[in-house]
XYZ file of C-alpha atoms in Angstrom:
290
model
C 11.214 13.980 18.088
C 13.703 11.108 18.172
C 14.407 9.373 14.868
C 13.742 5.635 15.065
C 13.753 4.230 11.548
C 13.720 5.062 7.844
C 11.965 2.710 5.434
C 11.615 2.822 1.679
C 9.189 5.750 1.837
C 8.441 6.582 5.471
C 10.473 7.893 8.382
C 9.473 7.129 11.977
C 10.100 9.339 14.995
C 9.191 8.957 18.641
C 7.297 11.878 20.176
C 9.258 12.720 23.321
C 7.046 15.308 25.029
C 3.504 16.647 25.163
C 0.124 14.948 24.934
C 1.355 12.181 22.636
C 4.702 11.447 24.290
C 5.778 7.879 23.555
C 3.690 7.663 20.369
C 4.975 7.886 16.783
C 5.341 10.602 14.175
C 5.109 8.986 10.732
C 6.484 11.090 7.872
C 5.778 10.127 4.252
C 8.645 11.248 2.030
C 8.643 11.770 -1.734
C 10.939 8.762 -2.161
C 9.915 6.029 -4.578
C 10.984 2.408 -4.702
C 10.756 -0.163 -7.480
C 11.995 -3.749 -7.494
C 13.134 -3.194 -3.874
C 15.447 -0.316 -4.844
C 14.885 3.174 -3.422
C 15.491 5.554 -6.314
C 17.643 8.655 -6.167
C 14.897 10.583 -7.971
C 11.878 11.687 -5.917
C 8.289 12.384 -7.024
C 7.191 15.889 -5.916
C 4.194 15.926 -3.520
C 4.023 12.113 -3.390
C 4.315 11.922 0.401
C 1.545 14.440 0.926
C -0.714 12.707 -1.612
C -0.237 9.364 0.157
C -0.911 10.918 3.555
C -4.070 12.723 2.468
C -5.372 9.630 0.688
C -4.770 7.414 3.724
C -6.584 9.877 5.986
C -9.561 9.881 3.627
C -9.694 6.090 3.545
C -9.350 5.776 7.328
C -12.549 7.827 7.579
C -14.383 5.605 5.091
C -13.381 2.488 7.043
C -13.832 3.757 10.608
C -16.946 1.662 11.263
C -15.150 -1.520 10.131
C -11.842 -1.239 11.966
C -10.162 1.390 14.190
C -7.068 3.132 12.817
C -3.835 4.334 14.338
C -3.988 8.079 13.596
C -4.111 10.240 16.736
C -3.458 13.722 15.327
C -2.526 15.681 12.219
C -1.052 18.458 14.374
C 2.587 17.974 13.395
C 5.734 20.133 13.110
C 5.565 22.736 10.345
C 8.481 21.151 8.466
C 6.408 18.036 7.724
C 2.875 19.439 7.749
C 0.605 17.701 5.261
C 2.861 14.663 4.916
C 2.963 13.439 8.524
C 0.621 12.155 11.225
C 0.967 11.301 14.903
C 0.037 7.640 15.347
C -0.551 5.175 18.120
C 2.406 2.901 18.722
C 1.222 -0.628 18.006
C 2.592 -4.133 18.378
C 2.463 -4.935 14.655
C 1.523 -8.387 13.412
C 4.428 -9.883 11.401
C 2.340 -10.359 8.276
C 1.353 -8.360 5.212
C -2.403 -8.771 4.861
C -3.185 -8.824 1.136
C -6.618 -9.045 -0.470
C -6.927 -9.773 -4.190
C -9.996 -9.372 -6.333
C -8.112 -9.665 -9.630
C -5.216 -11.842 -10.735
C -1.943 -10.060 -11.462
C 1.572 -9.493 -10.104
C 3.040 -12.145 -7.806
C -0.380 -13.794 -7.570
C -0.353 -14.395 -11.310
C 3.115 -15.940 -11.081
C 1.961 -18.287 -8.307
C -1.157 -19.209 -10.298
C 0.833 -19.996 -13.427
C 3.166 -22.194 -11.391
C 0.496 -24.223 -9.621
C -3.045 -23.048 -10.211
C -3.321 -21.411 -6.823
C -2.316 -18.318 -4.850
C -1.086 -18.710 -1.271
C -2.711 -22.135 -1.124
C -6.068 -20.897 -2.456
C -7.013 -22.948 -5.560
C -8.384 -20.945 -8.479
C -10.281 -21.949 -11.647
C -8.348 -22.888 -14.763
C -8.029 -20.491 -17.671
C -7.437 -17.236 -15.793
C -5.159 -14.636 -17.359
C -3.421 -11.426 -16.321
C -6.141 -9.081 -15.096
C -8.879 -11.705 -14.668
C -11.475 -10.939 -12.023
C -11.533 -13.689 -9.403
C -14.771 -15.513 -8.535
C -14.526 -13.827 -5.122
C -11.822 -11.834 -3.322
C -9.162 -13.936 -1.604
C -6.825 -13.396 1.350
C -3.222 -13.926 0.235
C -0.832 -13.007 3.060
C 2.896 -12.420 2.806
C 5.786 -12.288 5.214
C 7.217 -8.869 6.027
C 10.651 -8.457 4.458
C 13.544 -6.292 5.588
C 14.579 -3.276 3.510
C 15.977 -4.511 0.209
C 14.413 -7.956 0.543
C 11.318 -9.366 -1.158
C 8.082 -10.087 0.680
C 7.229 -13.780 0.313
C 3.700 -15.038 -0.309
C 2.646 -17.608 2.301
C -0.426 -19.720 3.009
C -3.119 -18.908 5.533
C -2.020 -21.996 7.464
C 1.489 -20.547 7.796
C 0.061 -17.322 9.217
C -2.146 -19.242 11.660
C 0.856 -21.252 12.813
C 2.865 -18.086 13.407
C 0.317 -15.834 15.151
C -2.423 -18.271 16.202
C -5.651 -19.363 14.550
C -7.864 -16.778 16.246
C -5.731 -13.796 15.228
C -5.186 -15.159 11.711
C -8.934 -15.587 11.210
C -9.590 -12.076 12.542
C -7.006 -10.504 10.231
C -8.421 -12.375 7.243
C -11.939 -11.235 8.089
C -10.850 -7.590 8.530
C -8.753 -7.604 5.361
C -11.575 -8.916 3.188
C -14.080 -6.527 4.794
C -11.818 -3.545 4.082
C -11.267 -4.723 0.516
C -15.006 -5.150 -0.089
C -15.775 -1.649 1.178
C -12.922 -0.045 -0.745
C -13.593 -1.991 -3.956
C -17.174 -0.801 -3.964
C -16.260 2.840 -3.338
C -13.547 2.780 -6.003
C -15.829 1.112 -8.558
C -18.409 3.888 -8.072
C -15.669 6.314 -9.109
C -14.618 4.410 -12.218
C -11.625 2.672 -10.654
C -10.984 -1.047 -10.128
C -9.159 -2.061 -6.960
C -7.200 -5.096 -8.111
C -5.502 -5.808 -4.793
C -4.309 -4.078 -1.644
C -1.886 -4.610 1.222
C -2.868 -3.816 4.807
C -0.979 -3.904 8.086
C -2.514 -4.379 11.513
C -1.217 -4.104 15.044
C -2.396 -4.639 18.596
C -2.941 -1.664 20.873
C -1.152 -1.463 24.220
C -4.008 0.637 25.579
C -1.852 3.724 26.123
C -3.611 5.903 23.550
C -7.094 5.885 22.015
C -7.902 2.179 21.906
C -8.275 -0.432 24.630
C -5.411 -2.815 25.291
C -5.468 -5.737 22.881
C -7.620 -4.040 20.230
C -6.640 -4.827 16.634
C -5.910 -1.532 14.844
C -5.286 -0.705 11.180
C -1.859 0.905 10.802
C 0.664 2.123 8.238
C -0.808 3.586 5.031
C -4.057 2.340 3.572
C -5.372 2.036 0.009
C -2.829 4.304 -1.646
C -1.201 3.765 -5.059
C 1.886 2.539 -3.181
C 0.008 -0.204 -1.322
C -2.682 -1.055 -3.880
C -3.240 -1.611 -7.574
C -5.825 0.799 -8.974
C -6.910 0.378 -12.604
C -9.121 2.613 -14.779
C -12.332 0.581 -15.074
C -13.009 1.773 -18.636
C -9.630 0.421 -19.806
C -9.779 -2.976 -18.090
C -9.034 -5.791 -20.510
C -7.984 -9.202 -19.135
C -5.101 -10.862 -20.922
C -2.682 -7.971 -20.840
C -0.939 -5.621 -18.429
C -3.499 -3.089 -17.203
C -3.111 0.672 -17.151
C -2.677 1.721 -13.537
C -2.656 4.632 -11.112
C 0.672 3.858 -9.523
C 4.410 3.655 -10.175
C 4.029 1.231 -13.093
C 5.145 4.096 -15.347
C 8.485 4.086 -13.522
C 8.793 0.288 -13.603
C 8.119 0.260 -17.343
C 10.710 2.956 -17.985
C 13.355 1.231 -15.838
C 12.929 -1.969 -17.847
C 13.016 -0.173 -21.217
C 16.009 0.042 -23.542
C 15.987 3.792 -22.978
C 16.951 3.313 -19.329
C 19.726 0.884 -20.186
C 19.401 -0.769 -16.782
C 20.263 -4.391 -16.088
C 17.925 -5.539 -13.323
C 20.219 -8.454 -12.480
C 23.216 -6.181 -11.899
C 22.397 -5.526 -8.253
C 22.668 -1.786 -8.876
C 19.799 0.681 -8.545
C 18.083 2.022 -11.671
C 19.423 5.297 -13.115
C 17.840 8.705 -12.332
C 14.396 9.211 -13.841
C 13.899 11.611 -16.756
C 11.789 14.689 -15.901
C 8.923 13.551 -18.119
C 8.669 10.208 -16.261
C 8.639 12.072 -12.943
C 5.843 14.376 -14.104
C 3.738 11.571 -15.599
C 4.069 9.574 -12.379
C 3.110 12.550 -10.223
C 0.117 13.210 -12.465
C -1.137 9.636 -12.022
C -0.899 9.907 -8.221
C -2.812 13.205 -8.296
C -5.430 11.771 -10.648
C -6.012 8.773 -8.372
C -6.347 11.055 -5.349
C -8.854 13.345 -7.035
C -10.977 10.553 -8.543
C -11.176 8.547 -5.322
C -11.690 11.338 -2.791
C -13.587 13.792 -4.965
C -11.265 16.496 -3.641
C -9.158 18.804 -5.779
C -5.412 18.614 -5.295
């Protein structure tokens, strides 16, 4: 395996020999990032939880869109947290679907009554359910930079109208399927980020096929809320790293977000609470015991 790249959470390697030579080994680490900082403290088992959850979701979505996973037969050192994937020509856009208003979408709405050029009704608050899910793409940012919300028109101009329309259709179809499955399990899927690429035809899919890549519908790429605790007008309880964000911004952490320095190491109790939320999300969604 030849190391190619390390992101905030994942490490990419090129498979150099065997059946999948030329394809990618994607390893999910236990690293955690908030506010575009990769923390020194890791969350035990996080990489394996994300990998297992993605594999489960890929199965649930297989009839809607093909995925990039070729094999889970990986080196023993990374077993459970790595997959062999088809090498794709990735579209330079983060495909985001929102069914609820929060996060950067809420900020955009407060500034102009719309999100990524999509006008929304007046009077919405943090956590409001939207009249219907919307496609709100973003540009892909380099490590340490912020993704930037953009309009559908900007995506169409960059990759072409046909591809933009196809990605929007796939994104909303995936969200609809996942939102329904999550709701049956007592979880609201507020929003999710997807990434797609085009196959070169060297692996499982025909050349030119649009394939779902990266991770899918994990607490790192989606906002999951306990349905029983949903209450618009406030910050929602969530199954993700919000616990860490809240701690970093607390007086206990003593961190100045504007300093340019990374947050301090996490206390053990914050690590354990965060891990427990990831495990809980995995078990509720998949029905499998961790």
